Coordinates of C-alpha atoms in Angstrom, one line a residue:
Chain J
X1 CA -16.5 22.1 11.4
X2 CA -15.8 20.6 14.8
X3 CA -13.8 17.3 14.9
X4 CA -15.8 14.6 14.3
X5 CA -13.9 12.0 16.3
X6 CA -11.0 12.3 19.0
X7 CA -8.3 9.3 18.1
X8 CA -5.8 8.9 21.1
X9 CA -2.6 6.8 20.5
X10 CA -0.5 5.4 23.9
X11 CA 2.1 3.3 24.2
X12 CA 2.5 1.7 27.5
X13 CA 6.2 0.7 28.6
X14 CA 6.9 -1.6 31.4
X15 CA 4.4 -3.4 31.4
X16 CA 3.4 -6.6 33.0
X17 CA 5.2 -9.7 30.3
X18 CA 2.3 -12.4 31.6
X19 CA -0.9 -10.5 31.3
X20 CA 0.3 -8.7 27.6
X21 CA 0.5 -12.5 26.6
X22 CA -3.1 -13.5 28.2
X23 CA -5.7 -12.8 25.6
X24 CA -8.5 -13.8 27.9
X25 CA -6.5 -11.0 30.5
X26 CA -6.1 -8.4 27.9
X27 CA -9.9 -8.9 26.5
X28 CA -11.0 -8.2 30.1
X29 CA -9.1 -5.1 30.6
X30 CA -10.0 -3.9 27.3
X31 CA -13.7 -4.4 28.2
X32 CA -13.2 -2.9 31.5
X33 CA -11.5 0.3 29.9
X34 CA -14.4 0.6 27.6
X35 CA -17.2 0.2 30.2
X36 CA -15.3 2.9 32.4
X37 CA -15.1 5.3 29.4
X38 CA -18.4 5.5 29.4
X39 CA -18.8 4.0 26.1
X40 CA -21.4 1.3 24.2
X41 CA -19.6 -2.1 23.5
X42 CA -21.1 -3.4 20.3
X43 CA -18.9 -6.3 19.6
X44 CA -15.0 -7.5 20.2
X45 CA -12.6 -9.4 18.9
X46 CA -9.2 -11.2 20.9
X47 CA -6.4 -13.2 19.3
X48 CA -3.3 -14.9 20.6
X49 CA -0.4 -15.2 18.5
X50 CA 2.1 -17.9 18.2
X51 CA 5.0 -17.5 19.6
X52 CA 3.6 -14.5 22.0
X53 CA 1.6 -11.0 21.8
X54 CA -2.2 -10.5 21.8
X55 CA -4.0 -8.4 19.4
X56 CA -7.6 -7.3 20.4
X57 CA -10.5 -5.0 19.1
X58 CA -13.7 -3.9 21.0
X59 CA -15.7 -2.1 18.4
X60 CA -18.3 0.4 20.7
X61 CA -21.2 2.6 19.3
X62 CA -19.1 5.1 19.6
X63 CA -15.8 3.8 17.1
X64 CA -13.4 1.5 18.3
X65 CA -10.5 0.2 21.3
X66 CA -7.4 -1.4 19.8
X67 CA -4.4 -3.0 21.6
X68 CA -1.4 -4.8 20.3
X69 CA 0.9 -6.4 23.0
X70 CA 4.6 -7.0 22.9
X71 CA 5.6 -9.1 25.8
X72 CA 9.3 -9.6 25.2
X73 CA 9.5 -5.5 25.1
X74 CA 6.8 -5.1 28.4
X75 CA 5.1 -3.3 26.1
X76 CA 1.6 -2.5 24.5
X77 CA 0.5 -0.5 21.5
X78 CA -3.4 0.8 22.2
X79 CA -5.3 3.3 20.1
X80 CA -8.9 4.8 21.2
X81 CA -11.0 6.3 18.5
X82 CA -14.2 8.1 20.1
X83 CA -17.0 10.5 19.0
X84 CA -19.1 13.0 20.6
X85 CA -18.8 13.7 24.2
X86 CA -20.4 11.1 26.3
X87 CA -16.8 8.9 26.1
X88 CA -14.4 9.8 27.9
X89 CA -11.4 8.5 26.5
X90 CA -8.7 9.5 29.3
X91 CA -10.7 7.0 31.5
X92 CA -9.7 3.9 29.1
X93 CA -6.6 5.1 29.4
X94 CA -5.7 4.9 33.1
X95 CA -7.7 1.6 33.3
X96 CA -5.6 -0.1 31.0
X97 CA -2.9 1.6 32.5
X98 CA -3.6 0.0 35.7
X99 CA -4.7 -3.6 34.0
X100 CA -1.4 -3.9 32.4
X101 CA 0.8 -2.7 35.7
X102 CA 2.4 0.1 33.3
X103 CA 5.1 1.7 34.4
X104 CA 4.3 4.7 32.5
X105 CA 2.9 5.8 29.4
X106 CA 3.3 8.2 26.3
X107 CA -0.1 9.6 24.6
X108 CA -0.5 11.7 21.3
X109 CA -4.2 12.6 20.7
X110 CA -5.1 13.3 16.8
X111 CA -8.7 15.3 15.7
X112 CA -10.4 13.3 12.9
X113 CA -12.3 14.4 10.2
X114 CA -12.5 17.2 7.6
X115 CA -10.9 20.7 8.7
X116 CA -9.0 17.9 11.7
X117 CA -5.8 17.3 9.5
X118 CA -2.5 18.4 10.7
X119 CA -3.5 19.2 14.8
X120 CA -1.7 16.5 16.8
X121 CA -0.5 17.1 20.5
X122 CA 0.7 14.9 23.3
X123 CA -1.3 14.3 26.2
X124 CA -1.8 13.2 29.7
X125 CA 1.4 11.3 31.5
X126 CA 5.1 11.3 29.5
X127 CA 7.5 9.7 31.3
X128 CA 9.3 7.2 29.3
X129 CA 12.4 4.4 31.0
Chain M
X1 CA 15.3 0.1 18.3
X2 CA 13.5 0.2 15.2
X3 CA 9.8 0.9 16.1
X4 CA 7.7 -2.3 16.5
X5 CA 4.5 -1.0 14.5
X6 CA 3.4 1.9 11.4
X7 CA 0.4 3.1 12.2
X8 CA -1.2 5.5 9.1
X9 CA -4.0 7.4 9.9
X10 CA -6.5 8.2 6.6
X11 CA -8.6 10.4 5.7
X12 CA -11.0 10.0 3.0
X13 CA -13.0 12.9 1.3
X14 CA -15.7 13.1 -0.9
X15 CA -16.4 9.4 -1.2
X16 CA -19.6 7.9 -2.4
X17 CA -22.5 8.3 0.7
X18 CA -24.2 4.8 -0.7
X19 CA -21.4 2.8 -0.3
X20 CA -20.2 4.7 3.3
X21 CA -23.8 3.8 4.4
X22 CA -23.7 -0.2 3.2
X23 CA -21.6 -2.4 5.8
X24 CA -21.4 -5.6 3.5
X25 CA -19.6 -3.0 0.8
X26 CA -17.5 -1.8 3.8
X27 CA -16.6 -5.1 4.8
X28 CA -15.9 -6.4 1.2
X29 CA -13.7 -3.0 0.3
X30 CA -11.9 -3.5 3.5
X31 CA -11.0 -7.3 2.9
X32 CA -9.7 -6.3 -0.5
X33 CA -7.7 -3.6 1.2
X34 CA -6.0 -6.5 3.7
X35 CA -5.8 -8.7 0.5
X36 CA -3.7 -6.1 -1.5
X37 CA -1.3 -4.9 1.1
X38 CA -0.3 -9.1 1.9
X39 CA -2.1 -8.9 5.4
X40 CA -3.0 -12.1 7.0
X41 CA -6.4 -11.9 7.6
X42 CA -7.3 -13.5 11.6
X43 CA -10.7 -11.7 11.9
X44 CA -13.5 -8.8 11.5
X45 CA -16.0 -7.1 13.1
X46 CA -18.1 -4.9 10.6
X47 CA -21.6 -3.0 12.1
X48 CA -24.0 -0.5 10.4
X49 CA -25.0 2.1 12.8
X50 CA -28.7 3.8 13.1
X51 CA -29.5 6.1 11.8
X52 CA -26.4 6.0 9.4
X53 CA -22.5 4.8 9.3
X54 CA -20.6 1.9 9.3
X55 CA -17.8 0.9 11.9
X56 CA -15.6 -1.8 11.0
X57 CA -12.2 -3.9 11.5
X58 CA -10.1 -6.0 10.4
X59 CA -7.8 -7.7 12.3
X60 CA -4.4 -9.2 10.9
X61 CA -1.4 -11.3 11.9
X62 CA 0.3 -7.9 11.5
X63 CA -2.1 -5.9 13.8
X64 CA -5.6 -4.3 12.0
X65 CA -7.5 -2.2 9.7
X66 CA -10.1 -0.2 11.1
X67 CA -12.8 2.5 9.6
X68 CA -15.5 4.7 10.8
X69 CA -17.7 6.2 8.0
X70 CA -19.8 9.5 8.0
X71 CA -22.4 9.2 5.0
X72 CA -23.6 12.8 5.9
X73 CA -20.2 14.4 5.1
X74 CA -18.9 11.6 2.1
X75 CA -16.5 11.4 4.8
X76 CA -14.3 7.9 6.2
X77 CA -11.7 7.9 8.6
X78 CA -9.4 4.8 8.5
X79 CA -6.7 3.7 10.6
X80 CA -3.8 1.0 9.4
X81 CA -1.4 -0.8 11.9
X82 CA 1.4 -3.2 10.6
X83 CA 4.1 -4.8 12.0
X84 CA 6.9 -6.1 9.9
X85 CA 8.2 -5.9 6.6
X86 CA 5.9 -8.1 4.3
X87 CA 2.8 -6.0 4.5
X88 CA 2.6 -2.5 2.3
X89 CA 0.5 -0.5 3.3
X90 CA 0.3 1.9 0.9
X91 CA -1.6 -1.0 -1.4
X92 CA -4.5 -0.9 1.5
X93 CA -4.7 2.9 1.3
X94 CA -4.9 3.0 -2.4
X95 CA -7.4 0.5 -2.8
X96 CA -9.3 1.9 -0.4
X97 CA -9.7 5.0 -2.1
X98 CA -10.6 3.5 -5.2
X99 CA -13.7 1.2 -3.3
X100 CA -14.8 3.8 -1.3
X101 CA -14.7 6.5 -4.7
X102 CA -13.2 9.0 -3.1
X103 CA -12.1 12.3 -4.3
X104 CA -9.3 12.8 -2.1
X105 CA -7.4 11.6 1.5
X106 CA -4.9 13.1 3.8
X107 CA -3.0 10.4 5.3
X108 CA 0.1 10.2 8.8
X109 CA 2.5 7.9 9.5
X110 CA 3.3 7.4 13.2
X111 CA 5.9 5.2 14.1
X112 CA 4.8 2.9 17.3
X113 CA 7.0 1.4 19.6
X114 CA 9.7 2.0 22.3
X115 CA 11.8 4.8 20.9
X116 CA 9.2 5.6 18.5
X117 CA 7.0 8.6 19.8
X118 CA 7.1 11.7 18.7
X119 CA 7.9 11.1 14.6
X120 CA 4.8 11.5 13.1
X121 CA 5.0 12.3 8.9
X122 CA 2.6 13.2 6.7
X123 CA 2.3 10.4 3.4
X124 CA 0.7 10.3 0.0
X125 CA -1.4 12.6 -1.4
X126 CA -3.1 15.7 0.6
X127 CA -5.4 17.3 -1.5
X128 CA -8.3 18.1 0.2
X129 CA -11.8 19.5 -0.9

């Protein structure tokens, strides 16, 4: 059996401090990535955390955008889970790359689903300060 | 540095297609998963998709819960991040398994954070049908 869903971790270093702690910032790059994925935006969820870092969810009909942000470390914690082909996940990716002035970014992409287990590989840029 | 985040990647086997298909027992089973690992609870977004499968999160002061069911296959993939030291993990995993019925899960740890990338373990049983 195929894969039934494509889960791609990044971590983005270097980022820009002010818009990791801007919820209302970080909800519109999130929304952006999602739209230019391709994918269906069912519902979303953004939260600002006392003393800094924003934590944000955009559920789409095809699984789920997550971002954690770390602004003291310039750096942000996203994880895109899609299915089927119509996403296109490595879109999200350079658009939050982009919304969150990245210096550069680290990707592992993991298969999910029965027969999935065990196949992890790295992907797209790896340069790490 | 320590990494910032764990994020375990689950997957469920042979669980019980009724209550993959029925968001309000999704939702409920995920809640009790937060509850028993000593997440803070900030917010969820739980959907039942047409024709079949339930997408849902949960997100916590120490980052989210998320799952994706496929009814068709008795098959859920769920995805726990946590930051800090108070939540365990392993108690959302476990009683997940037990809501969801499931007959068995395969489940990686991935370290997230600065410094992190590249460590990725496999954790808890992996028995798989």
């Amino acid at each position: 059996m195929k894969a039934l869903g494509c889960h791609l971790l990044v971590e983005y270093y270097g980022c820009d401090e002010n818009i990791l702690n801007n919820a209302p910032r970080i909800e519109e790059a999130m929304t952006e990535a999602a739209d230019q994925s391709g994918a269906t935006i069912v519902n979303s969820i953004f939260h600002l955390f006392n003393p800094h870092g924003v934590s944000g969810v955009v559920v789409i009909a095809e699984s789920h955008l997550a971002i954690h942000t770390w602004p003291e470390y310039g750096f942000a914690a996203a994880d895109i889970f899609t299915c089927g082909d119509k996403v296109i996940p490595e879109a999200a990716i350079e658009s939050l790359h982009k919304a969150l002035k990245a210096a550069s970014r680290q990707c592992k992409e993991i298969p999910r689903g029965p027969q999935s287990a065990g196949r992890i590989r790295s992907c797209g840029a790896s340069s790490k300060p």
